[in-house]
Amino acid sequence: MPAALDLKEEILALKKARNAVILVHNYQSGDIQDLGDYVGDSLGLAYHAKATDADVIVFCGVHFMAETAKIVNPGKIVVLPDKDAGCSLEQSCPAPQLEAFLKANAEKNYYVIAYINCSGAVKALCDVICTSGNAVKVVNQAPPDRPILFVPDENLGAWVMEQTGRKMDLWKGNCYVHVEFTRDSINRIKAEYPDALVVAHPECTQAVRLLADEVCSTEKMVTYVKNAPVKNIIVVTESGMLHRLRKEAPDKNLIAGPTDRCACADCRYMKMNTLEKLRDCLDKLEPRVEMPEDIRKRAEAPLLRMLEQSK
């Protein structure tokens, strides 16, 4: 039997033995997506993490996502195949820096909205969390009499300001993968496929968003691609999303949005998880995601507020 099949069978057997659920982000490699009980974006994954009755949550994504699952499931074991799977957005907004900024600007009485791509300690400093799928909804429900600080993604924040007309102060952070798409790289691929539609993630820069026919979260890309009236669609987000889209819309020709260097927009952190590491973490129930209870409790309130506001 081929090794990959062996591995898959081992993973499924361990999953059953551990009463585990495998949650997989859209940016994971295809072989991991194919084993997921649920594959989706941060919002869908947060709902599933909250609703699961499994004893063990295996989070195939990056650290902040597994931490989010732990925040809403303190009694469950949460494991991540590779503990070093981080996120450039999370790194761009360290909790001590945010805390110092909020103290220094206390008189402003900021209403802090954090994109889910941040650490549990940052979530604990915020009023509400959002994802790219519900950010507009969440911002529209912010108190009108308080200034908003939006952390950590300045590109998503700028897009939300365009959508809502609500002025926000933006933290200077970005996703290193999405800012590699440029106006030139997208114009070049559009010239190759003049009839193609372009769908882009709001973490892209404004120059790229302006070239897109649709700007939306990864989950909304699925619906957009399925219903698009043309065959050729240029997808401007992390490469893992193409696997999911090809499965859901096999009749479409999906073209990876290129950067100036290549058509290979891989998030190095997302791709740290492998089938071997997935098997090992189910077997050993390590590496586990743990967090101090006081931080967990403080981080849970804005997360639950998000789930409530995005219904």
mmCIF file with all atom_site columns, N, CA and C in Angstrom, residues 142-183:
data_model
loop_
_atom_site.group_PDB
_atom_site.id
_atom_site.type_symbol
_atom_site.label_atom_id
_atom_site.label_alt_id
_atom_site.label_comp_id
_atom_site.label_asym_id
_atom_site.label_entity_id
_atom_site.label_seq_id
_atom_site.pdbx_PDB_ins_code
_atom_site.Cartn_x
_atom_site.Cartn_y
_atom_site.Cartn_z
_atom_site.occupancy
_atom_site.B_iso_or_equiv
_atom_site.pdbx_formal_charge
_atom_site.auth_seq_id
_atom_site.auth_comp_id
_atom_site.auth_asym_id
_atom_site.auth_atom_id
_atom_site.pdbx_PDB_model_num
ATOM 1   N N  . ALA A 1 142 ? -20.379 48.772 15.843  1.00 0.00 ? 142 ALA A N  1
ATOM 2   C CA . ALA A 1 142 ? -19.541 49.426 16.864  1.00 0.00 ? 142 ALA A CA 1
ATOM 3   C C  . ALA A 1 142 ? -20.239 50.686 17.380  1.00 0.00 ? 142 ALA A C  1
ATOM 4   N N  . PRO A 1 143 ? -20.004 51.036 18.664  1.00 0.00 ? 143 PRO A N  1
ATOM 5   C CA . PRO A 1 143 ? -20.652 52.237 19.213  1.00 0.00 ? 143 PRO A CA 1
ATOM 6   C C  . PRO A 1 143 ? -20.296 53.472 18.381  1.00 0.00 ? 143 PRO A C  1
ATOM 7   N N  . PRO A 1 144 ? -21.304 54.231 17.944  1.00 0.00 ? 144 PRO A N  1
ATOM 8   C CA . PRO A 1 144 ? -21.026 55.368 17.052  1.00 0.00 ? 144 PRO A CA 1
ATOM 9   C C  . PRO A 1 144 ? -20.259 56.497 17.737  1.00 0.00 ? 144 PRO A C  1
ATOM 10  N N  . ASP A 1 145 ? -20.291 56.534 19.079  1.00 0.00 ? 145 ASP A N  1
ATOM 11  C CA . ASP A 1 145 ? -19.683 57.668 19.794  1.00 0.00 ? 145 ASP A CA 1
ATOM 12  C C  . ASP A 1 145 ? -18.241 57.398 20.230  1.00 0.00 ? 145 ASP A C  1
ATOM 13  N N  . ARG A 1 146 ? -17.676 56.250 19.848  1.00 0.00 ? 146 ARG A N  1
ATOM 14  C CA . ARG A 1 146 ? -16.283 55.980 20.249  1.00 0.00 ? 146 ARG A CA 1
ATOM 15  C C  . ARG A 1 146 ? -15.393 55.796 19.033  1.00 0.00 ? 146 ARG A C  1
ATOM 16  N N  . PRO A 1 147 ? -14.156 56.317 19.085  1.00 0.00 ? 147 PRO A N  1
ATOM 17  C CA . PRO A 1 147 ? -13.231 56.085 17.964  1.00 0.00 ? 147 PRO A CA 1
ATOM 18  C C  . PRO A 1 147 ? -12.832 54.607 17.932  1.00 0.00 ? 147 PRO A C  1
ATOM 19  N N  . ILE A 1 148 ? -12.628 54.078 16.731  1.00 0.00 ? 148 ILE A N  1
ATOM 20  C CA . ILE A 1 148 ? -12.258 52.663 16.590  1.00 0.00 ? 148 ILE A CA 1
ATOM 21  C C  . ILE A 1 148 ? -10.766 52.545 16.322  1.00 0.00 ? 148 ILE A C  1
ATOM 22  N N  . LEU A 1 149 ? -10.141 51.620 17.036  1.00 0.00 ? 149 LEU A N  1
ATOM 23  C CA . LEU A 1 149 ? -8.780  51.193 16.674  1.00 0.00 ? 149 LEU A CA 1
ATOM 24  C C  . LEU A 1 149 ? -8.920  49.799 16.085  1.00 0.00 ? 149 LEU A C  1
ATOM 25  N N  . PHE A 1 150 ? -8.440  49.629 14.842  1.00 0.00 ? 150 PHE A N  1
ATOM 26  C CA . PHE A 1 150 ? -8.540  48.336 14.160  1.00 0.00 ? 150 PHE A CA 1
ATOM 27  C C  . PHE A 1 150 ? -7.153  47.715 14.092  1.00 0.00 ? 150 PHE A C  1
ATOM 28  N N  . VAL A 1 151 ? -7.006  46.524 14.673  1.00 0.00 ? 151 VAL A N  1
ATOM 29  C CA . VAL A 1 151 ? -5.699  45.839 14.673  1.00 0.00 ? 151 VAL A CA 1
ATOM 30  C C  . VAL A 1 151 ? -5.881  44.431 14.102  1.00 0.00 ? 151 VAL A C  1
ATOM 31  N N  . PRO A 1 152 ? -4.836  43.756 13.600  1.00 0.00 ? 152 PRO A N  1
ATOM 32  C CA . PRO A 1 152 ? -3.544  44.311 13.227  1.00 0.00 ? 152 PRO A CA 1
ATOM 33  C C  . PRO A 1 152 ? -3.414  44.580 11.722  1.00 0.00 ? 152 PRO A C  1
ATOM 34  N N  . ASP A 1 153 ? -4.468  44.309 10.919  1.00 0.00 ? 153 ASP A N  1
ATOM 35  C CA . ASP A 1 153 ? -4.288  44.351 9.460   1.00 0.00 ? 153 ASP A CA 1
ATOM 36  C C  . ASP A 1 153 ? -4.761  45.667 8.850   1.00 0.00 ? 153 ASP A C  1
ATOM 37  N N  . GLU A 1 154 ? -3.799  46.488 8.420   1.00 0.00 ? 154 GLU A N  1
ATOM 38  C CA . GLU A 1 154 ? -4.163  47.803 7.879   1.00 0.00 ? 154 GLU A CA 1
ATOM 39  C C  . GLU A 1 154 ? -4.891  47.694 6.528   1.00 0.00 ? 154 GLU A C  1
ATOM 40  N N  . ASN A 1 155 ? -4.602  46.639 5.751   1.00 0.00 ? 155 ASN A N  1
ATOM 41  C CA . ASN A 1 155 ? -5.271  46.514 4.446   1.00 0.00 ? 155 ASN A CA 1
ATOM 42  C C  . ASN A 1 155 ? -6.735  46.109 4.608   1.00 0.00 ? 155 ASN A C  1
ATOM 43  N N  . LEU A 1 156 ? -6.985  45.111 5.450   1.00 0.00 ? 156 LEU A N  1
ATOM 44  C CA . LEU A 1 156 ? -8.371  44.738 5.730   1.00 0.00 ? 156 LEU A CA 1
ATOM 45  C C  . LEU A 1 156 ? -9.108  45.931 6.341   1.00 0.00 ? 156 LEU A C  1
ATOM 46  N N  . GLY A 1 157 ? -8.447  46.632 7.267   1.00 0.00 ? 157 GLY A N  1
ATOM 47  C CA . GLY A 1 157 ? -9.059  47.790 7.916   1.00 0.00 ? 157 GLY A CA 1
ATOM 48  C C  . GLY A 1 157 ? -9.440  48.868 6.906   1.00 0.00 ? 157 GLY A C  1
ATOM 49  N N  . ALA A 1 158 ? -8.540  49.126 5.966   1.00 0.00 ? 158 ALA A N  1
ATOM 50  C CA . ALA A 1 158 ? -8.805  50.156 4.943   1.00 0.00 ? 158 ALA A CA 1
ATOM 51  C C  . ALA A 1 158 ? -9.993  49.745 4.070   1.00 0.00 ? 158 ALA A C  1
ATOM 52  N N  . TRP A 1 159 ? -10.051 48.465 3.725   1.00 0.00 ? 159 TRP A N  1
ATOM 53  C CA . TRP A 1 159 ? -11.172 47.958 2.917   1.00 0.00 ? 159 TRP A CA 1
ATOM 54  C C  . TRP A 1 159 ? -12.497 48.099 3.676   1.00 0.00 ? 159 TRP A C  1
ATOM 55  N N  . VAL A 1 160 ? -12.468 47.790 4.964   1.00 0.00 ? 160 VAL A N  1
ATOM 56  C CA . VAL A 1 160 ? -13.683 47.900 5.778   1.00 0.00 ? 160 VAL A CA 1
ATOM 57  C C  . VAL A 1 160 ? -14.133 49.366 5.876   1.00 0.00 ? 160 VAL A C  1
ATOM 58  N N  . MET A 1 161 ? -13.163 50.272 5.977   1.00 0.00 ? 161 MET A N  1
ATOM 59  C CA . MET A 1 161 ? -13.519 51.704 5.998   1.00 0.00 ? 161 MET A CA 1
ATOM 60  C C  . MET A 1 161 ? -14.217 52.094 4.687   1.00 0.00 ? 161 MET A C  1
ATOM 61  N N  . GLU A 1 162 ? -13.710 51.565 3.568   1.00 0.00 ? 162 GLU A N  1
ATOM 62  C CA . GLU A 1 162 ? -14.342 51.854 2.262   1.00 0.00 ? 162 GLU A CA 1
ATOM 63  C C  . GLU A 1 162 ? -15.775 51.316 2.237   1.00 0.00 ? 162 GLU A C  1
ATOM 64  N N  . GLN A 1 163 ? -15.979 50.131 2.815   1.00 0.00 ? 163 GLN A N  1
ATOM 65  C CA . GLN A 1 163 ? -17.304 49.489 2.778   1.00 0.00 ? 163 GLN A CA 1
ATOM 66  C C  . GLN A 1 163 ? -18.311 50.143 3.721   1.00 0.00 ? 163 GLN A C  1
ATOM 67  N N  . THR A 1 164 ? -17.823 50.625 4.859   1.00 0.00 ? 164 THR A N  1
ATOM 68  C CA . THR A 1 164 ? -18.740 51.088 5.907   1.00 0.00 ? 164 THR A CA 1
ATOM 69  C C  . THR A 1 164 ? -18.818 52.608 6.017   1.00 0.00 ? 164 THR A C  1
ATOM 70  N N  . GLY A 1 165 ? -17.794 53.293 5.476   1.00 0.00 ? 165 GLY A N  1
ATOM 71  C CA . GLY A 1 165 ? -17.724 54.751 5.643   1.00 0.00 ? 165 GLY A CA 1
ATOM 72  C C  . GLY A 1 165 ? -17.364 55.149 7.073   1.00 0.00 ? 165 GLY A C  1
ATOM 73  N N  . ARG A 1 166 ? -16.963 54.166 7.876   1.00 0.00 ? 166 ARG A N  1
ATOM 74  C CA . ARG A 1 166 ? -16.631 54.452 9.272   1.00 0.00 ? 166 ARG A CA 1
ATOM 75  C C  . ARG A 1 166 ? -15.133 54.704 9.393   1.00 0.00 ? 166 ARG A C  1
ATOM 76  N N  . LYS A 1 167 ? -14.767 55.837 9.928   1.00 0.00 ? 167 LYS A N  1
ATOM 77  C CA . LYS A 1 167 ? -13.345 56.171 10.087  1.00 0.00 ? 167 LYS A CA 1
ATOM 78  C C  . LYS A 1 167 ? -12.753 55.302 11.201  1.00 0.00 ? 167 LYS A C  1
ATOM 79  N N  . MET A 1 168 ? -11.560 54.743 10.961  1.00 0.00 ? 168 MET A N  1
ATOM 80  C CA . MET A 1 168 ? -10.906 53.944 12.005  1.00 0.00 ? 168 MET A CA 1
ATOM 81  C C  . MET A 1 168 ? -9.416  54.272 12.014  1.00 0.00 ? 168 MET A C  1
ATOM 82  N N  . ASP A 1 169 ? -8.795  54.170 13.175  1.00 0.00 ? 169 ASP A N  1
ATOM 83  C CA . ASP A 1 169 ? -7.335  54.232 13.234  1.00 0.00 ? 169 ASP A CA 1
ATOM 84  C C  . ASP A 1 169 ? -6.821  52.817 13.013  1.00 0.00 ? 169 ASP A C  1
ATOM 85  N N  . LEU A 1 170 ? -5.825  52.682 12.137  1.00 0.00 ? 170 LEU A N  1
ATOM 86  C CA . LEU A 1 170 ? -5.365  51.353 11.733  1.00 0.00 ? 170 LEU A CA 1
ATOM 87  C C  . LEU A 1 170 ? -3.977  51.049 12.277  1.00 0.00 ? 170 LEU A C  1
ATOM 88  N N  . TRP A 1 171 ? -3.830  49.872 12.841  1.00 0.00 ? 171 TRP A N  1
ATOM 89  C CA . TRP A 1 171 ? -2.521  49.380 13.272  1.00 0.00 ? 171 TRP A CA 1
ATOM 90  C C  . TRP A 1 171 ? -1.707  49.067 12.018  1.00 0.00 ? 171 TRP A C  1
ATOM 91  N N  . LYS A 1 172 ? -0.400  49.261 12.087  1.00 0.00 ? 172 LYS A N  1
ATOM 92  C CA . LYS A 1 172 ? 0.445   49.037 10.907  1.00 0.00 ? 172 LYS A CA 1
ATOM 93  C C  . LYS A 1 172 ? 0.882   47.579 10.816  1.00 0.00 ? 172 LYS A C  1
ATOM 94  N N  . GLY A 1 173 ? -0.014  46.706 10.408  1.00 0.00 ? 173 GLY A N  1
ATOM 95  C CA . GLY A 1 173 ? 0.360   45.305 10.231  1.00 0.00 ? 173 GLY A CA 1
ATOM 96  C C  . GLY A 1 173 ? -0.170  44.814 8.900   1.00 0.00 ? 173 GLY A C  1
ATOM 97  N N  . ASN A 1 174 ? 0.436   43.747 8.358   1.00 0.00 ? 174 ASN A N  1
ATOM 98  C CA . ASN A 1 174 ? -0.126  43.156 7.142   1.00 0.00 ? 174 ASN A CA 1
ATOM 99  C C  . ASN A 1 174 ? 0.276   41.691 7.017   1.00 0.00 ? 174 ASN A C  1
ATOM 100 N N  . CYS A 1 175 ? -0.397  41.012 6.099   1.00 0.00 ? 175 CYS A N  1
ATOM 101 C CA . CYS A 1 175 ? -0.094  39.608 5.822   1.00 0.00 ? 175 CYS A CA 1
ATOM 102 C C  . CYS A 1 175 ? 0.994   39.583 4.766   1.00 0.00 ? 175 CYS A C  1
ATOM 103 N N  . TYR A 1 176 ? 2.120   38.970 5.089   1.00 0.00 ? 176 TYR A N  1
ATOM 104 C CA . TYR A 1 176 ? 3.256   39.038 4.156   1.00 0.00 ? 176 TYR A CA 1
ATOM 105 C C  . TYR A 1 176 ? 2.938   38.377 2.821   1.00 0.00 ? 176 TYR A C  1
ATOM 106 N N  . VAL A 1 177 ? 2.017   37.416 2.787   1.00 0.00 ? 177 VAL A N  1
ATOM 107 C CA . VAL A 1 177 ? 1.661   36.748 1.518   1.00 0.00 ? 177 VAL A CA 1
ATOM 108 C C  . VAL A 1 177 ? 0.826   37.691 0.649   1.00 0.00 ? 177 VAL A C  1
ATOM 109 N N  . HIS A 1 178 ? -0.206  38.280 1.236   1.00 0.00 ? 178 HIS A N  1
ATOM 110 C CA . HIS A 1 178 ? -1.135  39.078 0.429   1.00 0.00 ? 178 HIS A CA 1
ATOM 111 C C  . HIS A 1 178 ? -0.530  40.389 -0.078  1.00 0.00 ? 178 HIS A C  1
ATOM 112 N N  . VAL A 1 179 ? 0.463   40.941 0.637   1.00 0.00 ? 179 VAL A N  1
ATOM 113 C CA . VAL A 1 179 ? 1.046   42.194 0.130   1.00 0.00 ? 179 VAL A CA 1
ATOM 114 C C  . VAL A 1 179 ? 2.062   41.940 -0.988  1.00 0.00 ? 179 VAL A C  1
ATOM 115 N N  . GLU A 1 180 ? 2.328   40.659 -1.282  1.00 0.00 ? 180 GLU A N  1
ATOM 116 C CA . GLU A 1 180 ? 3.239   40.375 -2.407  1.00 0.00 ? 180 GLU A CA 1
ATOM 117 C C  . GLU A 1 180 ? 2.532   40.468 -3.761  1.00 0.00 ? 180 GLU A C  1
ATOM 118 N N  . PHE A 1 181 ? 1.210   40.422 -3.759  1.00 0.00 ? 181 PHE A N  1
ATOM 119 C CA . PHE A 1 181 ? 0.488   40.664 -5.012  1.00 0.00 ? 181 PHE A CA 1
ATOM 120 C C  . PHE A 1 181 ? 0.592   42.161 -5.307  1.00 0.00 ? 181 PHE A C  1
ATOM 121 N N  . THR A 1 182 ? 0.909   42.501 -6.558  1.00 0.00 ? 182 THR A N  1
ATOM 122 C CA . THR A 1 182 ? 1.053   43.924 -6.893  1.00 0.00 ? 182 THR A CA 1
ATOM 123 C C  . THR A 1 182 ? 0.136   44.272 -8.063  1.00 0.00 ? 182 THR A C  1
ATOM 124 N N  . ARG A 1 183 ? -0.043  45.551 -8.259  1.00 0.00 ? 183 ARG A N  1
ATOM 125 C CA . ARG A 1 183 ? -0.859  46.006 -9.391  1.00 0.00 ? 183 ARG A CA 1
ATOM 126 C C  . ARG A 1 183 ? -0.274  45.456 -10.697 1.00 0.00 ? 183 ARG A C  1
#
